[in-house]
PDB file of C-alpha atoms in Angstrom:
ATOM      1  CA  MET A 249      71.509  20.188  11.066  1.00 46.00           C
ATOM      2  CA  THR A 250      70.135  16.891  11.259  1.00 46.00           C
ATOM      3  CA  CYS A 251      70.628  14.606  14.555  1.00 46.00           C
ATOM      4  CA  THR A 252      71.778  11.364  14.176  1.00 48.00           C
ATOM      5  CA  ALA A 253      73.011  10.497  17.295  1.00 48.00           C
ATOM      6  CA  PRO A 254      71.462   7.582  19.607  1.00 48.00           C
ATOM      7  CA  SER A 255      70.697   9.905  21.946  1.00 49.00           C
ATOM      8  CA  CYS A 256      68.795  12.129  20.100  1.00 50.00           C
ATOM      9  CA  PRO A 257      65.045  11.658  20.356  1.00 50.00           C
ATOM     10  CA  ARG A 258      62.851  10.143  17.752  1.00 51.00           C
ATOM     11  CA  ARG A 259      59.611  12.139  16.107  1.00 52.00           C
ATOM     12  CA  THR A 260      57.001   9.919  16.149  1.00 48.00           C
ATOM     13  CA  THR A 261      54.290  10.138  13.834  1.00 49.00           C
ATOM     14  CA  ARG A 262      50.995  11.040  15.337  1.00 51.00           C
ATOM     15  CA  PRO A 263      47.753   9.008  13.736  1.00 48.00           C
ATOM     16  CA  ASP A 264      45.257  10.886  11.684  1.00 49.00           C
ATOM     17  CA  ARG A 265      42.434  11.236  13.805  1.00 45.00           C
ATOM     18  CA  ARG A 266      39.851  11.140  11.506  1.00 46.00           C
ATOM     19  CA  ALA A 267      41.196   7.655  10.440  1.00 45.00           C
ATOM     20  CA  LEU A 268      39.925   6.353  14.261  1.00 38.00           C
ATOM     21  CA  LEU A 269      36.700   7.562  14.092  1.00 39.00           C
ATOM     22  CA  PRO A 270      35.208   4.748  12.127  1.00 42.00           C
ATOM     23  CA  ALA A 271      36.889   2.238  14.712  1.00 39.00           C
ATOM     24  CA  LEU A 272      35.855   4.620  17.751  1.00 36.00           C
ATOM     25  CA  ALA A 273      32.282   4.439  16.701  1.00 40.00           C
ATOM     26  CA  LEU A 274      32.501   0.744  16.377  1.00 39.00           C
ATOM     27  CA  LEU A 275      34.120   0.466  19.690  1.00 37.00           C
ATOM     28  CA  ALA A 276      31.618   2.312  21.892  1.00 39.00           C
ATOM     29  CA  LEU A 277      29.124   0.323  20.002  1.00 40.00           C
ATOM     30  CA  LEU A 278      30.289  -3.073  21.070  1.00 38.00           C
ATOM     31  CA  LEU A 279      30.785  -1.031  24.602  1.00 37.00           C
ATOM     32  CA  ALA A 280      27.041   0.408  24.730  1.00 41.00           C
ATOM     33  CA  PRO A 281      24.422  -1.561  26.813  1.00 42.00           C
ATOM     34  CA  THR A 282      22.484  -4.196  24.954  1.00 49.00           C
ATOM     35  CA  ALA A 283      18.822  -3.712  24.670  1.00 56.00           C
ATOM     36  CA  GLN A 284      17.705  -7.195  25.393  1.00 62.00           C
ATOM     37  CA  ALA A 285      15.280  -9.058  22.875  1.00 64.00           C
ATOM     38  CA  LEU A 286      12.044 -10.711  24.072  1.00 66.00           C
ATOM     39  CA  LYS A 287      13.475 -14.263  25.164  1.00 70.00           C
ATOM     40  CA  SER A 288      10.431 -15.850  24.787  1.00 77.00           C
ATOM     41  CA  ASP A 289      10.651 -15.399  20.949  1.00 79.00           C
ATOM     42  CA  ARG A 290      12.604 -18.129  20.467  1.00 76.00           C
ATOM     43  CA  GLN A 291      10.224 -20.818  21.634  1.00 79.00           C
ATOM     44  CA  GLN A 292       7.683 -19.833  19.207  1.00 88.00           C
ATOM     45  CA  PRO A 293       6.659 -21.052  15.876  1.00 89.00           C
ATOM     46  CA  LEU A 294       8.163 -19.388  12.898  1.00 90.00           C
ATOM     47  CA  ARG A 295       4.947 -18.250  10.550  1.00 93.00           C
ATOM     48  CA  VAL A 296       5.044 -16.768   7.044  1.00 94.00           C
ATOM     49  CA  ASN A 297       2.526 -15.379   5.159  1.00 95.00           C
ATOM     50  CA  ALA A 298       1.636 -14.494   1.539  1.00 97.00           C
ATOM     51  CA  GLN A 299      -0.919 -13.320  -0.976  1.00 97.00           C
ATOM     52  CA  ARG A 300       0.672 -15.755  -3.386  1.00 97.00           C
ATOM     53  CA  PHE A 301       3.849 -18.261  -3.407  1.00 95.00           C
ATOM     54  CA  VAL A 302       5.608 -20.375  -5.903  1.00 95.00           C
ATOM     55  CA  ALA A 303       7.499 -23.176  -4.623  1.00 92.00           C
ATOM     56  CA  ALA A 304      10.558 -25.357  -5.916  1.00 84.00           C
ATOM     57  CA  GLN A 305      10.155 -28.463  -4.154  1.00 71.00           C
ATOM     58  CA  ASP A 306      13.383 -29.783  -5.676  1.00 79.00           C
ATOM     59  CA  GLN A 307      15.472 -27.010  -4.470  1.00 83.00           C
ATOM     60  CA  HIS A 308      13.612 -26.115  -1.288  1.00 92.00           C
ATOM     61  CA  ILE A 309      12.941 -22.748  -2.309  1.00 95.00           C
ATOM     62  CA  THR A 310       9.689 -21.168  -1.769  1.00 95.00           C
ATOM     63  CA  LYS A 311       8.912 -17.622  -3.225  1.00 96.00           C
ATOM     64  CA  LEU A 312       6.498 -14.956  -1.720  1.00 97.00           C
ATOM     65  CA  PHE A 313       4.878 -12.625  -3.527  1.00 97.00           C
ATOM     66  CA  GLY A 314       2.635  -9.457  -2.124  1.00 97.00           C
ATOM     67  CA  ASP A 315       2.206  -8.650   1.560  1.00 96.00           C
ATOM     68  CA  VAL A 316       4.751 -10.951   2.495  1.00 97.00           C
ATOM     69  CA  THR A 317       4.703 -11.464   6.408  1.00 96.00           C
ATOM     70  CA  LEU A 318       6.949 -13.106   8.859  1.00 95.00           C
ATOM     71  CA  GLN A 319       6.173 -14.143  12.569  1.00 94.00           C
ATOM     72  CA  GLN A 320       7.900 -15.572  15.319  1.00 91.00           C
ATOM     73  CA  GLY A 321       6.558 -14.368  18.313  1.00 90.00           C
ATOM     74  CA  SER A 322       6.960 -11.124  19.095  1.00 92.00           C
ATOM     75  CA  LEU A 323       9.334 -10.560  16.217  1.00 93.00           C
ATOM     76  CA  ARG A 324       7.429  -9.191  12.969  1.00 96.00           C
ATOM     77  CA  GLY A 325       8.842  -8.377   9.668  1.00 97.00           C
ATOM     78  CA  VAL A 326       6.839  -7.280   6.459  1.00 97.00           C
ATOM     79  CA  ALA A 327       7.812  -6.841   2.920  1.00 98.00           C
ATOM     80  CA  SER A 328       6.550  -6.578  -0.297  1.00 97.00           C
ATOM     81  CA  ARG A 329       7.907 -10.225  -1.474  1.00 97.00           C
ATOM     82  CA  GLY A 330      10.660 -12.532   0.142  1.00 97.00           C
ATOM     83  CA  THR A 331      11.914 -15.992  -0.052  1.00 97.00           C
ATOM     84  CA  VAL A 332      11.921 -18.993   2.189  1.00 96.00           C
ATOM     85  CA  TYR A 333      14.544 -21.785   2.252  1.00 95.00           C
ATOM     86  CA  THR A 334      13.983 -25.342   3.760  1.00 94.00           C
ATOM     87  CA  ASP A 335      16.537 -28.105   4.106  1.00 93.00           C
ATOM     88  CA  ALA A 336      16.055 -31.906   3.597  1.00 89.00           C
ATOM     89  CA  LYS A 337      13.607 -32.119   6.801  1.00 90.00           C
ATOM     90  CA  ASN A 338      11.551 -29.134   5.224  1.00 87.00           C
ATOM     91  CA  LYS A 339      12.763 -26.871   8.328  1.00 91.00           C
ATOM     92  CA  VAL A 340      13.639 -23.329   7.584  1.00 93.00           C
ATOM     93  CA  THR A 341      16.517 -22.101   7.594  1.00 95.00           C
ATOM     94  CA  ARG A 342      16.325 -19.167   6.112  1.00 96.00           C
ATOM     95  CA  VAL A 343      14.066 -16.471   5.379  1.00 96.00           C
ATOM     96  CA  VAL A 344      14.838 -13.154   2.930  1.00 98.00           C
ATOM     97  CA  LEU A 345      12.375 -10.209   3.069  1.00 98.00           C
ATOM     98  CA  GLU A 346      12.862  -7.781   0.550  1.00 98.00           C
ATOM     99  CA  GLY A 347      11.000  -3.979  -0.103  1.00 95.00           C
ATOM    100  CA  SER A 348      11.025  -0.766  -0.057  1.00 90.00           C
ATOM    101  CA  PRO A 349      11.576  -0.886   2.029  1.00 97.00           C
ATOM    102  CA  ALA A 350      11.676  -4.304   4.363  1.00 98.00           C
ATOM    103  CA  GLN A 351      10.445  -3.874   8.238  1.00 98.00           C
ATOM    104  CA  LEU A 352      11.065  -6.174  11.193  1.00 97.00           C
ATOM    105  CA  SER A 353      10.258  -5.078  14.926  1.00 96.00           C
ATOM    106  CA  GLN A 354      10.520  -6.734  17.940  1.00 93.00           C
ATOM    107  CA  GLN A 355       9.396  -6.584  21.278  1.00 91.00           C
ATOM    108  CA  LEU A 356      12.092  -6.030  23.904  1.00 86.00           C
ATOM    109  CA  ASP A 357      12.496  -7.173  27.558  1.00 82.00           C
ATOM    110  CA  GLY A 358      13.038  -4.146  29.184  1.00 77.00           C
ATOM    111  CA  GLY A 359      10.099  -2.944  27.094  1.00 81.00           C
ATOM    112  CA  GLY A 360       9.921  -0.824  24.240  1.00 89.00           C
ATOM    113  CA  GLU A 361      10.186  -1.886  20.670  1.00 93.00           C
ATOM    114  CA  MET A 362      12.982  -2.443  18.170  1.00 94.00           C
ATOM    115  CA  ARG A 363      11.912  -0.985  14.859  1.00 96.00           C
ATOM    116  CA  SER A 364      14.542  -1.531  11.784  1.00 97.00           C
ATOM    117  CA  THR A 365      14.386  -1.247   8.132  1.00 97.00           C
ATOM    118  CA  ALA A 366      16.453  -1.936   4.645  1.00 97.00           C
ATOM    119  CA  ALA A 367      16.058  -2.529   1.382  1.00 98.00           C
ATOM    120  CA  THR A 368      16.626  -6.460   2.098  1.00 98.00           C
ATOM    121  CA  ILE A 369      16.454  -8.642   5.336  1.00 98.00           C
ATOM    122  CA  ASP A 370      17.814 -11.956   5.639  1.00 98.00           C
ATOM    123  CA  TYR A 371      16.855 -13.827   8.833  1.00 96.00           C
ATOM    124  CA  SER A 372      18.225 -16.925  10.427  1.00 96.00           C
ATOM    125  CA  PRO A 373      16.395 -19.069  12.885  1.00 92.00           C
ATOM    126  CA  ALA A 374      19.273 -20.984  13.534  1.00 92.00           C
ATOM    127  CA  THR A 375      21.604 -18.261  14.196  1.00 93.00           C
ATOM    128  CA  GLU A 376      18.952 -15.961  15.491  1.00 91.00           C
ATOM    129  CA  THR A 377      20.533 -13.193  13.633  1.00 95.00           C
ATOM    130  CA  ALA A 378      19.078 -10.618  10.934  1.00 96.00           C
ATOM    131  CA  ILE A 379      21.228  -8.907   8.215  1.00 97.00           C
ATOM    132  CA  LEU A 380      20.088  -5.589   7.040  1.00 97.00           C
ATOM    133  CA  ILE A 381      21.466  -4.832   3.387  1.00 96.00           C
ATOM    134  CA  GLY A 382      21.162  -1.496   1.874  1.00 95.00           C
ATOM    135  CA  ALA A 383      19.942   2.321   3.481  1.00 93.00           C
ATOM    136  CA  ALA A 384      19.555  -0.181   6.631  1.00 95.00           C
ATOM    137  CA  HIS A 385      18.597   1.674  10.094  1.00 95.00           C
ATOM    138  CA  VAL A 386      17.807   0.182  13.836  1.00 94.00           C
ATOM    139  CA  ASP A 387      16.238   1.838  16.522  1.00 93.00           C
ATOM    140  CA  GLN A 388      16.144   0.467  19.901  1.00 88.00           C
ATOM    141  CA  PRO A 389      14.641   2.222  22.481  1.00 84.00           C
ATOM    142  CA  GLY A 390      16.733   3.039  25.348  1.00 78.00           C
ATOM    143  CA  ARG A 391      20.031   2.418  23.465  1.00 81.00           C
ATOM    144  CA  GLY A 392      20.059   4.661  20.499  1.00 85.00           C
ATOM    145  CA  SER A 393      19.581   4.245  16.833  1.00 90.00           C
ATOM    146  CA  TYR A 394      22.157   3.126  13.861  1.00 91.00           C
ATOM    147  CA  SER A 395      22.570   3.354  10.405  1.00 91.00           C
ATOM    148  CA  GLY A 396      24.810   1.822   7.793  1.00 90.00           C
ATOM    149  CA  ALA A 397      25.196  -0.223   4.691  1.00 92.00           C
ATOM    150  CA  ARG A 398      25.047  -3.184   6.579  1.00 92.00           C
ATOM    151  CA  LEU A 399      23.480  -3.950  10.582  1.00 94.00           C
ATOM    152  CA  VAL A 400      23.612  -7.161  12.378  1.00 95.00           C
ATOM    153  CA  TYR A 401      21.227  -7.764  14.728  1.00 94.00           C
ATOM    154  CA  ASN A 402      20.735 -10.645  17.184  1.00 92.00           C
ATOM    155  CA  THR A 403      16.870 -11.406  17.724  1.00 89.00           C
ATOM    156  CA  ASN A 404      18.104 -13.267  20.886  1.00 88.00           C
ATOM    157  CA  THR A 405      20.370 -10.962  23.042  1.00 86.00           C
ATOM    158  CA  GLY A 406      19.551  -7.501  21.123  1.00 85.00           C
ATOM    159  CA  ALA A 407      23.308  -7.299  19.964  1.00 88.00           C
ATOM    160  CA  MET A 408      24.435  -5.123  16.993  1.00 86.00           C
ATOM    161  CA  GLN A 409      26.959  -4.968  14.499  1.00 87.00           C
ATOM    162  CA  GLY A 410      27.470  -2.842  11.494  1.00 82.00           C
ATOM    163  CA  GLU A 411      29.690  -1.296   8.542  1.00 78.00           C
ATOM    164  CA  GLY A 412      29.282   1.145   6.017  1.00 70.00           C
ATOM    165  CA  ALA A 413      29.652   0.923   2.402  1.00 68.00           C
ATOM    166  CA  SER A 414      32.976   0.492   0.655  1.00 61.00           C
ATOM    167  CA  GLY A 415      34.977   1.715   3.719  1.00 64.00           C
ATOM    168  CA  GLY A 416      32.246   4.599   4.790  1.00 65.00           C
ATOM    169  CA  GLN A 417      30.849   5.086   8.033  1.00 70.00           C
ATOM    170  CA  VAL A 418      28.255   4.236  10.144  1.00 68.00           C
ATOM    171  CA  HIS A 419      26.297   6.161  12.392  1.00 69.00           C
ATOM    172  CA  LEU A 420      25.468   5.832  15.834  1.00 69.00           C
ATOM    173  CA  ILE A 421      23.611   8.354  18.001  1.00 74.00           C
ATOM    174  CA  PHE A 422      23.101   7.028  21.864  1.00 70.00           C
ATOM    175  CA  GLN A 423      20.211   8.633  23.486  1.00 64.00           C
ATOM    176  CA  PRO A 424      20.784  10.700  26.552  1.00 71.00           C
ATOM    177  CA  HIS A 425      20.721   8.972  30.505  1.00 59.00           C
ATOM    178  CA  ASP A 426      17.311   9.671  32.263  1.00 60.00           C
ATOM    179  CA  LYS A 427      17.427  12.867  33.708  1.00 55.00           C
ATOM    180  CA  THR A 428      16.408  13.331  37.134  1.00 54.00           C
ATOM    181  CA  ALA A 429      14.713  15.850  38.558  1.00 47.00           C
ATOM    182  CA  THR A 430      16.675  18.643  39.640  1.00 51.00           C
ATOM    183  CA  PRO A 431      17.194  19.548  43.210  1.00 52.00           C
ATOM    184  CA  THR A 432      16.103  22.763  44.347  1.00 52.00           C
ATOM    185  CA  PRO A 433      19.306  24.876  45.470  1.00 54.00           C
ATOM    186  CA  ALA A 434      19.048  25.888  49.168  1.00 51.00           C
ATOM    187  CA  LYS A 435      18.287  29.139  49.987  1.00 55.00           C
ATOM    188  CA  PRO A 436      21.181  30.930  52.126  1.00 54.00           C
ATOM    189  CA  ALA A 437      20.619  31.960  55.709  1.00 52.00           C
ATOM    190  CA  THR A 438      18.813  34.976  56.119  1.00 52.00           C
ATOM    191  CA  VAL A 439      21.059  36.976  58.544  1.00 51.00           C
ATOM    192  CA  ALA A 440      19.021  39.350  60.430  1.00 54.00           C
ATOM    193  CA  PRO A 441      20.115  42.904  60.702  1.00 56.00           C
ATOM    194  CA  PRO A 442      21.717  44.083  63.613  1.00 54.00           C
ATOM    195  CA  ALA A 443      18.829  45.536  66.185  1.00 54.00           C
ATOM    196  CA  VAL A 444      19.081  49.201  66.254  1.00 54.00           C
ATOM    197  CA  GLN A 445      19.197  50.695  69.557  1.00 56.00           C
ATOM    198  CA  PRO A 446      17.121  53.529  70.659  1.00 54.00           C
ATOM    199  CA  VAL A 447      18.939  56.957  71.030  1.00 51.00           C
ATOM    200  CA  ARG A 448      17.705  58.387  74.060  1.00 54.00           C
ATOM    201  CA  THR A 449      17.282  61.963  74.440  1.00 50.00           C
ATOM    202  CA  HIS A 450      17.221  64.174  77.543  1.00 53.00           C
ATOM    203  CA  SER A 451      14.491  66.544  78.027  1.00 51.00           C
ATOM    204  CA  GLY A 452      15.156  70.006  79.709  1.00 52.00           C
ATOM    205  CA  GLY A 453      18.546  71.608  80.014  1.00 53.00           C
ATOM    206  CA  GLN A 454      22.096  70.238  80.995  1.00 51.00           C
ATOM    207  CA  HIS A 455      22.937  69.201  84.099  1.00 49.00           C
TER     208      HIS A 455
END
C-alpha cells in the first residue's frame, strides 16, 4: 500500500558515492598544505635561450627552436620548441614551451624541488602561473604528486589546481607524515617469586 499521508516519512535518495569522488579529490587538493615556492624567483630577470629563433616584430611573437630553456631564479623550463609573446613595450607577457614532454622545475622555500612535465607548459610572468596541458604531472616534495589533463601551478605560492579530460578524474597521491621513532614499550616489572622457607628437619626420634 502506498502511503500518501503528510505524516509518512519521505524517502530520500542517497547520492552516488562514485559521483562524489572527483569533488572529494579536488577538495583534498585545496585543503592540503601548500609547498611554498621560492619567493626570491619573482625578483629575478626572465631569461629564454634556444638554438635558433624567428621573430615577427609586428605581432610581438618570437618562435624558438632547439634546446629551449626558460629561467627565472630557480624556476627552470626545458623544451624542444617554444613561443615568446611580448607587449608593445617589448615586455614578456607569456612563454609557451612544447616538447615530448616539456619540463618545469622550481626550488621550494622549505627545501626540495618541484618537478613537472606536460606536452605544453604555458607560463605567464604577470600572473605567476604555469598552465600544464596534456599528460600533466607535478611532484611536490613533502606534499604529494598530481596528474591530470590540465594542471595550474602558481610559481609564487606553490598552490595547485587541476582537472581531468572530458569529465575524467585527476589523480592525487599524498605523502605520509614523517614517522617518528616508535618508543620502546616499557618492560613489565619483574615480580620476584615468594621466598621459599626452608623445611626444618629434626634429627633423632620423637620426644
